[in-house]
Amino acid sequence: MDLPAHLQPFEALLPQEPGPARVDALLALSADPHPLPEQVALAGQARELAASLNDPARTARAELRLGALHGGPEALEQVRSAARRFEQLRDAAQELACAVREAALLDDPLARLPALLRAAALAAETGQPLTELTVQVQLGALLRDLGSAAQAAGAFTRATELAATHDARVQATGALLGLGELHLEAGDAQAALEPLRAAGHLTHGEGTAAQARALGGLGRAYAALGDPARAARFLDAALPLAERHGEPALLAALLDARAATHDAQGQPGEAHALLRRSLTLTEQDSPRAHGRTLLALAAHLAAQGRAAQARETLVWALRFGLEHGQGDLSAGAHLALADLAEAQGDPAETAAQLRAWATSLDAQRRRDAERDTQVQDAVYGAREALAQRAARRDTLHLLEGTVQDASTRLAAMQVMLERWRGTSMLDTESGAHSRPFGLEVLTLHFNRCVRLRAPLSLAVVGVEVHAPPTDGPADLFVSNVLSAVSRVLEGQVRAMDTVARFDRFKFMVIFPETAPEEATHPLERVIEQVRTYDWGVPGMQGAVSVAVGLVGRGFVQGVNLLIDAADAEYYRARRQGPNTLTITR
């Protein structure tokens, strides 16, 4: 497959044979610092060649590379296609990379949530704790934005546990900040101190936005605990950092908090100036922060006795809340207007505002419930997708085991055919399979059961003739006894089991995919039939007995050790008396 004209300069760097090596070289070139259109074109060529070679692993790698190079719906489709291929290939590590990239490509929070949940589960499955930690921090932040505080706290807590377990405290800074801010939003300033202090310690001296969040969070916590002087010190340290990093929402929150400390310290002029500055920062890009500042400004004006200006600010907050769909802002504004009306002795206005507050609050609760339902549906969908993935993997594993089992049986049949052709498959004296054949079948079953982690049982059945008849050749009678016991054994075991001669007076019985507890039933029937067998010779009732030693594969390493264990178990059964069965698991 020749490269298009604009990629011809790369031809000299590629193998000429259109095989896997050329695909790998194209992917390697696409990762080099070439212009983006050339990187995309090289990855596209790699995908086309891998698809023509029917190489799903390299096709998936090329699709993931394409998804990483550009964005939009096309990139999302490439990443999802790669994820499906990697799942079929049972490459969970690459599935994880696809899930992480898919989450980065999605803008809709409700669509992004299942991708992050899947990434977290895959990171845990593949044993990548640092990746899981990063994903859990992102998941907690997303759930917090969606209003699911409890689930967000669970994700942040999981991230901190991973950081503590794997000595990755620095990576847990986002989780600590998230936990502290969740506690502040819930009104539990005391509980917020510990994670915020830890985050502040980890970010000390960095001069980052995370340090500003930690210092600002501590300032807000101390303010809520009634210590404005201490709160002011932390907020004053956080404000320059937030200004340096240009995050309007963060800076506005810190300005609002600092204004509250100015009010608490009897400095209304400074507080008013900070609130006005905060409004200017957030009017265009951060509507939620802007709404919170409007309520804070109105409360400040009302506390200074400037009721008319407070009312004007609250009316503006109502209009802003309606324009931006902020039901909580509208409810807060109505409640503040009711307080103003009550303070001015206007019961009718107070009642009207309280009714409006109740209506806004009810509407907001319905919206919150609807969003909560959407979040729960997204979480349920993600869990269902993971359960279906596990079911598909189990089914594939079962199919592979069935195919391997069929292959083993086919190999056993081929062995039997070869043995038959060589006249060594059967033992001529007893009519059972020969010892070499039995050992070969046992080896096949042992290796297969080890690979599939399936049980395997082996029994050694010894025959004893206590009083052979005096009439006729004794050897002929013994041969007839062995032949009869062989027929009894063949009649009681399944078609999948194998009966073979083991020694002069012993047989081996192989029970594939069978635990010792399950193999005891046919062996007990064998003992009973031999005990009551009619030998057709007067006085021979009870003259023939068997002893059976049964072992399970368990942790036995190797066929020879399994045979030795079964033979030793047979001798233990023989010492306990005739017609005895003993088991070692």
XYZ file of C-alpha atoms in Angstrom:
585
model
C 0.000 0.000 0.000
C 1.711 3.151 -1.262
C 1.499 6.426 0.608
C -0.309 9.404 -0.967
C 1.815 12.058 -2.635
C 1.996 14.435 0.346
C 3.374 11.619 2.542
C 5.948 10.317 0.047
C 8.904 11.810 2.004
C 8.135 9.289 4.770
C 8.369 6.316 2.399
C 12.110 5.977 2.898
C 11.558 5.496 6.652
C 9.117 2.607 6.217
C 9.509 -1.109 5.431
C 8.493 -1.773 1.845
C 6.643 -4.994 2.646
C 2.963 -4.213 3.477
C 2.961 -6.166 6.720
C 2.715 -5.638 10.482
C 6.143 -3.995 10.634
C 4.982 -1.274 8.235
C 1.895 -0.643 10.396
C 4.081 -0.286 13.491
C 6.406 2.095 11.694
C 3.491 4.258 10.515
C 2.140 4.459 14.069
C 5.585 5.355 15.401
C 5.928 8.134 12.815
C 2.471 9.471 13.723
C 3.701 9.917 17.301
C 6.686 12.023 16.217
C 6.459 15.844 16.344
C 5.276 16.344 12.756
C 2.524 18.815 11.784
C -0.864 17.594 12.996
C -2.336 16.919 9.495
C 0.625 14.656 8.714
C 0.268 12.834 12.041
C -3.420 12.215 11.328
C -2.696 11.066 7.782
C 0.020 8.634 8.933
C -2.265 7.161 11.590
C -5.029 6.848 8.994
C -2.669 4.964 6.666
C -1.728 2.668 9.556
C -5.392 1.927 10.234
C -6.153 1.158 6.582
C -3.178 -1.189 6.269
C -3.945 -2.962 9.565
C -7.578 -3.455 8.505
C -6.468 -4.895 5.141
C -4.176 -7.321 7.029
C -7.105 -8.352 9.285
C -5.018 -7.374 12.321
C -7.511 -6.248 14.999
C -4.855 -5.320 17.580
C -3.020 -2.922 15.277
C -6.295 -1.593 13.846
C -7.425 -0.749 17.390
C -4.095 0.937 18.180
C -4.398 3.066 15.044
C -7.988 4.021 15.912
C -6.954 5.036 19.430
C -4.126 7.098 17.958
C -6.555 8.848 15.610
C -8.886 9.527 18.515
C -6.007 11.071 20.449
C -4.920 13.336 17.586
C -8.161 15.223 17.019
C -11.524 15.847 18.650
C -15.172 15.906 17.755
C -17.642 13.116 16.893
C -15.205 11.446 14.490
C -12.549 11.077 17.194
C -15.171 9.786 19.626
C -16.265 7.123 17.152
C -12.650 6.048 16.561
C -12.013 5.697 20.304
C -15.211 3.700 20.866
C -14.393 1.394 17.952
C -10.917 0.828 19.413
C -12.457 0.058 22.820
C -14.694 -2.633 21.293
C -11.726 -4.235 19.567
C -9.571 -4.165 22.691
C -12.388 -5.783 24.668
C -12.527 -8.637 22.155
C -8.747 -8.916 22.424
C -9.054 -8.901 26.240
C -6.578 -6.032 26.484
C -8.021 -4.226 29.509
C -5.103 -1.790 29.758
C -5.850 -0.410 26.295
C -9.568 -0.415 27.098
C -8.691 1.851 30.004
C -6.799 4.222 27.692
C -9.872 4.355 25.432
C -12.199 5.109 28.358
C -9.948 7.916 29.603
C -9.769 9.445 26.135
C -13.537 9.088 25.630
C -14.172 10.959 28.895
C -11.863 13.761 27.749
C -13.703 14.069 24.423
C -17.196 14.340 25.937
C -18.589 17.753 26.873
C -21.977 16.722 28.252
C -21.485 15.933 31.981
C -24.142 13.198 31.963
C -22.473 11.519 28.978
C -19.020 11.923 30.505
C -20.045 10.321 33.807
C -20.370 6.696 32.475
C -17.010 6.995 30.708
C -15.286 8.023 33.952
C -17.037 5.266 35.920
C -15.893 2.724 33.333
C -12.347 4.105 33.425
C -12.260 3.837 37.228
C -13.452 0.214 37.116
C -10.922 -0.699 34.403
C -8.088 0.985 36.304
C -8.960 -1.076 39.380
C -9.187 -4.253 37.272
C -5.823 -3.722 35.604
C -4.050 -2.764 38.826
C -3.204 0.840 37.888
C -3.836 2.705 41.162
C -2.362 6.038 40.090
C -4.554 6.138 37.003
C -7.556 5.195 39.123
C -6.646 7.973 41.560
C -6.625 10.565 38.764
C -9.919 9.282 37.382
C -11.544 9.293 40.829
C -10.580 12.949 41.334
C -12.140 13.833 37.961
C -15.197 11.742 38.827
C -15.627 13.475 42.178
C -15.398 16.928 40.586
C -17.977 15.962 37.952
C -20.406 14.513 40.502
C -20.025 17.616 42.625
C -20.917 19.819 39.636
C -23.937 17.583 39.015
C -25.135 18.131 42.563
C -24.427 14.600 43.856
C -22.472 15.552 46.956
C -22.573 12.104 48.598
C -21.275 10.283 45.515
C -18.671 12.998 44.943
C -17.430 12.534 48.517
C -17.201 8.785 47.897
C -15.035 9.327 44.802
C -12.778 11.826 46.594
C -12.440 9.480 49.588
C -11.481 6.578 47.310
C -8.804 8.798 45.730
C -7.321 9.710 49.123
C -7.280 6.025 50.141
C -5.400 5.122 46.953
C -2.936 7.944 47.570
C -2.281 6.778 51.133
C -1.867 3.149 50.068
C 0.468 3.838 47.150
C 2.454 6.786 48.543
C 1.014 9.269 46.053
C -0.128 12.071 48.351
C 0.630 14.848 45.857
C -1.779 13.356 43.302
C -4.529 13.464 45.945
C -4.482 17.263 46.250
C -7.596 17.646 44.095
C -9.452 15.062 46.170
C -8.524 16.777 49.447
C -9.642 20.137 48.100
C -12.886 18.594 46.868
C -13.621 17.000 50.247
C -12.900 20.235 52.099
C -15.110 22.300 49.801
C -17.929 19.745 50.046
C -17.827 20.067 53.833
C -17.937 23.850 53.524
C -20.940 23.677 51.204
C -22.659 21.367 53.683
C -22.052 23.873 56.487
C -19.552 21.715 58.395
C -16.563 24.052 58.612
C -14.856 22.033 61.356
C -14.771 18.874 59.215
C -13.409 20.901 56.285
C -10.274 21.944 58.163
C -8.427 18.602 58.067
C -8.525 17.964 54.281
C -7.908 21.637 53.513
C -4.889 21.736 55.825
C -3.507 18.623 54.155
C -4.028 20.194 50.718
C -2.374 23.397 51.905
C 0.632 21.444 53.158
C 0.970 19.586 49.852
C 0.741 22.781 47.775
C 2.850 24.996 50.057
C 5.129 27.265 48.059
C 3.855 26.116 44.659
C 2.034 29.331 43.801
C -0.635 27.353 41.971
C -4.407 27.660 41.707
C -4.626 24.578 43.944
C -2.707 26.443 46.653
C -5.091 29.372 46.261
C -8.055 27.000 46.682
C -6.501 25.473 49.809
C -5.713 28.818 51.428
C -9.075 30.247 50.430
C -10.898 27.200 51.758
C -9.135 27.537 55.100
C -10.048 31.209 55.194
C -13.724 30.444 54.527
C -13.659 27.699 57.174
C -12.220 29.975 59.859
C -14.708 32.679 58.921
C -17.553 30.195 59.366
C -16.090 29.223 62.741
C -16.201 32.856 63.884
C -12.530 33.810 63.544
C -12.486 36.613 60.911
C -8.972 37.797 61.724
C -7.447 34.392 61.073
C -9.682 33.930 58.029
C -8.466 37.251 56.616
C -4.820 36.146 56.783
C -5.522 33.031 54.713
C -7.716 34.872 52.219
C -5.167 37.649 51.752
C -2.551 34.998 50.958
C -4.900 33.245 48.490
C -6.079 36.319 46.535
C -2.761 37.163 44.751
C -2.392 33.535 43.676
C -5.926 33.422 42.255
C -5.356 36.710 40.405
C -2.135 35.345 38.915
C -3.882 32.277 37.487
C -6.862 34.155 36.053
C -9.705 31.920 37.216
C -12.697 34.286 37.592
C -14.913 31.888 39.583
C -12.160 31.103 42.093
C -11.143 34.747 42.462
C -14.781 35.821 42.878
C -15.371 33.262 45.626
C -12.281 34.483 47.472
C -13.329 38.134 47.057
C -16.792 37.320 48.430
C -15.269 35.538 51.407
C -12.847 38.388 52.061
C -15.696 40.889 51.865
C -17.549 38.904 54.527
C -14.515 39.127 56.830
C -14.349 42.899 56.235
C -17.989 43.131 57.290
C -17.288 41.029 60.363
C -14.373 43.347 61.243
C -16.489 46.489 60.816
C -15.032 47.565 57.444
C -18.096 47.951 55.171
C -16.370 50.185 52.611
C -13.707 47.592 51.820
C -16.335 44.858 51.709
C -18.479 46.811 49.229
C -15.518 47.433 46.927
C -14.586 43.738 46.842
C -18.154 42.663 46.091
C -18.392 45.125 43.216
C -15.111 43.821 41.835
C -16.390 40.260 42.123
C -19.530 41.139 40.149
C -17.438 42.525 37.321
C -15.328 39.365 37.155
C -18.188 36.875 36.883
C -20.922 38.609 34.905
C -19.984 37.070 31.547
C -18.423 33.670 32.183
C -19.497 32.433 35.634
C -23.254 32.878 36.136
C -23.469 30.767 39.296
C -20.659 32.699 40.979
C -22.248 35.951 39.796
C -25.563 34.978 41.369
C -23.931 34.151 44.698
C -22.167 37.523 44.685
C -25.438 39.357 43.978
C -27.015 37.758 47.063
C -23.916 38.564 49.133
C -24.002 42.201 47.951
C -27.691 42.503 48.779
C -27.102 41.107 52.275
C -24.228 43.539 52.740
C -26.350 46.518 51.655
C -29.245 45.452 53.879
C -26.914 45.142 56.869
C -25.736 48.735 56.210
C -29.309 50.003 56.227
C -29.365 50.666 52.487
C -32.660 48.878 51.905
C -33.483 50.491 48.561
C -30.150 49.503 47.027
C -30.484 46.015 48.531
C -33.942 45.667 46.954
C -32.623 46.868 43.606
C -29.808 44.306 43.775
C -32.234 41.510 44.642
C -34.540 42.434 41.769
C -31.529 42.236 39.480
C -30.672 38.856 41.016
C -34.205 37.636 40.240
C -33.906 38.736 36.623
C -30.455 37.190 36.320
C -31.673 33.919 37.865
C -34.540 33.663 35.373
C -32.255 34.416 32.420
C -29.749 31.738 33.423
C -32.117 29.110 34.841
C -30.846 29.382 38.403
C -33.812 28.407 40.555
C -31.766 28.469 43.756
C -30.735 32.077 43.037
C -34.357 33.087 42.460
C -35.459 31.356 45.660
C -32.697 33.066 47.652
C -33.608 36.457 46.205
C -37.305 36.029 47.065
C -36.433 35.029 50.630
C -34.136 38.048 51.023
C -36.879 40.331 49.643
C -39.290 38.840 52.182
C -36.825 39.652 54.960
C -36.527 43.228 53.678
C -40.293 43.652 53.500
C -40.697 42.269 56.996
C -38.038 44.640 58.347
C -39.929 47.556 56.725
C -43.264 46.452 58.207
C -44.942 45.403 54.935
C -46.779 42.118 55.693
C -48.480 41.909 52.301
C -45.179 42.166 50.443
C -43.612 39.732 52.911
C -46.345 37.158 52.268
C -46.108 37.614 48.500
C -42.345 37.143 48.506
C -42.611 34.076 50.755
C -45.141 32.551 48.367
C -42.812 33.277 45.455
C -39.923 31.835 47.458
C -41.881 28.615 48.106
C -42.795 28.352 44.415
C -39.189 28.898 43.297
C -37.919 26.478 45.903
C -40.386 23.810 44.811
C -39.433 24.268 41.154
C -35.754 24.035 42.036
C -36.357 20.866 44.028
C -38.099 19.320 41.039
C -35.176 20.264 38.817
C -32.737 18.847 41.370
C -34.755 15.620 41.567
C -34.794 15.377 37.776
C -31.051 15.916 37.602
C -30.520 13.397 40.387
C -32.572 10.866 38.424
C -30.472 11.538 35.335
C -27.282 11.012 37.361
C -28.602 7.774 38.840
C -29.609 6.578 35.370
C -26.130 7.351 34.071
C -24.532 5.486 36.993
C -26.870 2.535 36.506
C -26.141 2.507 32.771
C -22.402 2.452 33.438
C -22.739 -0.411 35.915
C -24.970 -2.315 33.513
C -22.426 -1.849 30.716
C -19.656 -3.155 32.989
C -21.807 -6.156 33.973
C -22.495 -6.906 30.309
C -18.795 -6.620 29.558
C -18.027 -9.112 32.348
C -20.718 -11.457 30.994
C -19.233 -11.224 27.500
C -15.782 -12.015 28.853
C -17.144 -15.004 30.793
C -18.945 -16.262 27.706
C -15.810 -15.876 25.610
C -13.776 -17.685 28.270
C -16.342 -20.483 28.329
C -16.298 -20.774 24.553
C -12.517 -20.892 24.537
C -12.604 -23.568 27.223
C -15.130 -25.559 25.192
C -12.968 -25.282 22.088
C -9.891 -26.325 24.059
C -11.834 -29.217 25.552
C -12.971 -30.300 22.105
C -9.388 -30.018 20.880
C -8.192 -32.144 23.793
C -10.837 -34.767 23.120
C -9.914 -34.769 19.464
C -6.273 -35.218 20.410
C -7.269 -38.069 22.726
C -9.248 -39.698 19.933
C -6.273 -39.366 17.632
C -4.098 -40.972 20.286
C -6.632 -43.762 20.648
C -6.681 -44.283 16.899
C -2.921 -44.412 16.731
C -2.826 -46.815 19.667
C -5.440 -48.964 18.023
C -3.473 -49.076 14.832
C -0.388 -50.072 16.798
C -2.407 -52.770 18.672
C -1.199 -51.297 21.956
C -4.352 -49.408 22.944
C -5.935 -52.387 24.723
C -4.633 -54.679 27.410
C -5.191 -58.213 26.046
C -5.558 -59.884 29.439
C -8.228 -57.629 30.997
C -9.786 -55.947 27.965
C -9.240 -52.488 29.486
C -7.095 -49.793 27.935
C -3.383 -50.369 28.196
C -1.142 -48.614 30.723
C 0.719 -46.475 28.113
C -2.574 -45.326 26.669
C -3.960 -44.502 30.118
C -0.852 -42.502 31.016
C -1.065 -40.502 27.796
C -4.756 -39.722 28.304
C -4.059 -38.744 31.936
C -1.324 -36.352 30.790
C -3.664 -34.707 28.275
C -6.440 -34.263 30.832
C -4.060 -33.064 33.551
C -2.573 -30.315 31.361
C -6.004 -29.199 30.172
C -7.485 -29.072 33.684
C -4.498 -27.086 34.973
C -4.967 -24.583 32.148
C -8.722 -24.262 32.735
C -8.415 -24.520 36.547
C -10.824 -27.460 36.416
C -10.913 -30.409 38.836
C -9.490 -33.828 37.980
C -9.688 -37.108 39.937
C -7.659 -40.293 39.602
C -8.517 -43.652 41.187
C -6.352 -46.762 41.517
C -8.490 -49.909 41.853
C -6.696 -53.001 43.103
C -8.162 -56.533 42.797
C -7.471 -59.358 45.269
C -8.427 -63.022 44.863
C -8.388 -64.555 48.353
C -9.066 -68.227 47.469
C -8.782 -69.172 43.802
C -10.602 -72.420 42.858
C -8.663 -75.649 42.987
C -10.297 -76.989 39.838
C -8.786 -75.675 36.623
C -5.858 -73.347 35.946
C -5.635 -70.560 38.544
C -4.138 -68.124 36.028
C -7.159 -68.524 33.763
C -9.507 -67.737 36.659
C -7.502 -64.664 37.653
C -7.574 -63.458 34.052
C -11.350 -63.888 34.023
C -11.624 -61.946 37.304
C -9.608 -59.030 35.893
C -11.720 -59.039 32.746
C -14.926 -59.032 34.818
C -13.726 -56.171 37.047
C -12.723 -54.238 33.922
C -16.259 -54.653 32.518
C -17.774 -53.573 35.845
C -15.613 -50.443 35.860
C -16.463 -49.601 32.243
C -20.143 -50.054 32.998
C -20.211 -47.661 35.956
C -18.142 -44.738 34.674
C -19.095 -42.147 32.061
C -18.094 -42.141 28.409
C -15.733 -39.251 29.107
C -13.908 -41.261 31.826
C -11.071 -43.657 31.030
C -10.355 -47.133 32.525
C -6.831 -48.450 31.932
C -4.626 -51.228 33.276
C -2.206 -49.866 35.863
C -0.365 -52.894 37.192
C -0.698 -56.679 37.437
C -3.778 -56.494 39.680
C -4.580 -52.797 39.423
C -6.585 -50.471 37.212
C -6.540 -46.683 36.952
C -9.717 -44.689 36.400
C -9.407 -41.093 35.121
C -12.263 -38.689 35.919
C -11.713 -35.382 34.006
C -13.457 -32.229 35.276
C -14.658 -34.176 38.319
C -14.037 -33.515 41.979
C -13.320 -36.500 44.256
C -16.716 -36.129 45.948
C -18.427 -36.673 42.595
C -16.204 -39.613 41.626
C -17.000 -41.597 44.784
C -20.508 -42.595 43.642
C -19.544 -44.754 40.614
C -16.633 -46.261 42.571
C -18.922 -47.230 45.433
C -21.204 -48.952 42.911
C -18.172 -50.817 41.523
C -17.290 -52.066 45.028
C -20.862 -53.266 45.590
C -21.068 -55.072 42.242
C -17.739 -56.835 42.755
C -18.793 -57.845 46.284
C -22.016 -59.471 45.007
C -20.674 -60.743 41.679
C -21.664 -64.293 40.672
C -18.435 -65.962 39.576
C -20.147 -69.208 38.549
C -17.895 -71.260 40.809
C -19.213 -72.924 43.984
C -17.773 -71.483 47.198
C -16.347 -68.372 45.534
C -18.824 -65.866 47.011
C -16.749 -63.071 48.589
C -13.443 -64.495 47.410
C -12.770 -61.469 45.216
C -12.520 -57.986 46.675
C -11.265 -54.581 45.589
C -9.560 -51.664 47.309
C -9.885 -48.161 45.829
C -7.638 -45.148 46.396
C -9.025 -41.870 45.043
C -7.207 -38.513 44.818
C -8.085 -35.082 43.438
C -5.662 -32.919 41.495
C -5.684 -30.153 44.097
C -2.258 -28.545 44.268
C -0.389 -31.637 42.989
C 2.239 -30.541 40.509
C 2.669 -33.076 37.715
C 1.186 -36.310 36.464
C 3.713 -38.580 38.161
C 3.030 -37.106 41.599
C -0.695 -37.553 41.035
C -0.176 -41.233 40.141
C 2.050 -41.766 43.176
C -0.564 -40.158 45.434
C -3.347 -42.378 44.035
C -1.213 -45.514 44.412
C -0.347 -44.601 48.007
C -4.035 -43.988 48.722
C -4.832 -47.443 47.291
C -2.446 -49.084 49.776
C -4.087 -47.128 52.585
C -7.474 -48.461 51.496
C -6.089 -52.007 51.297
C -4.782 -51.808 54.844
C -8.240 -50.851 56.082
C -9.782 -54.012 54.706
C -11.406 -55.499 51.591
C -13.917 -53.516 49.511
C -12.746 -50.178 50.956
C -12.595 -46.741 49.363
C -10.364 -43.961 50.739
C -9.939 -40.400 49.438
C -7.242 -37.726 49.466
C -8.330 -34.292 48.218
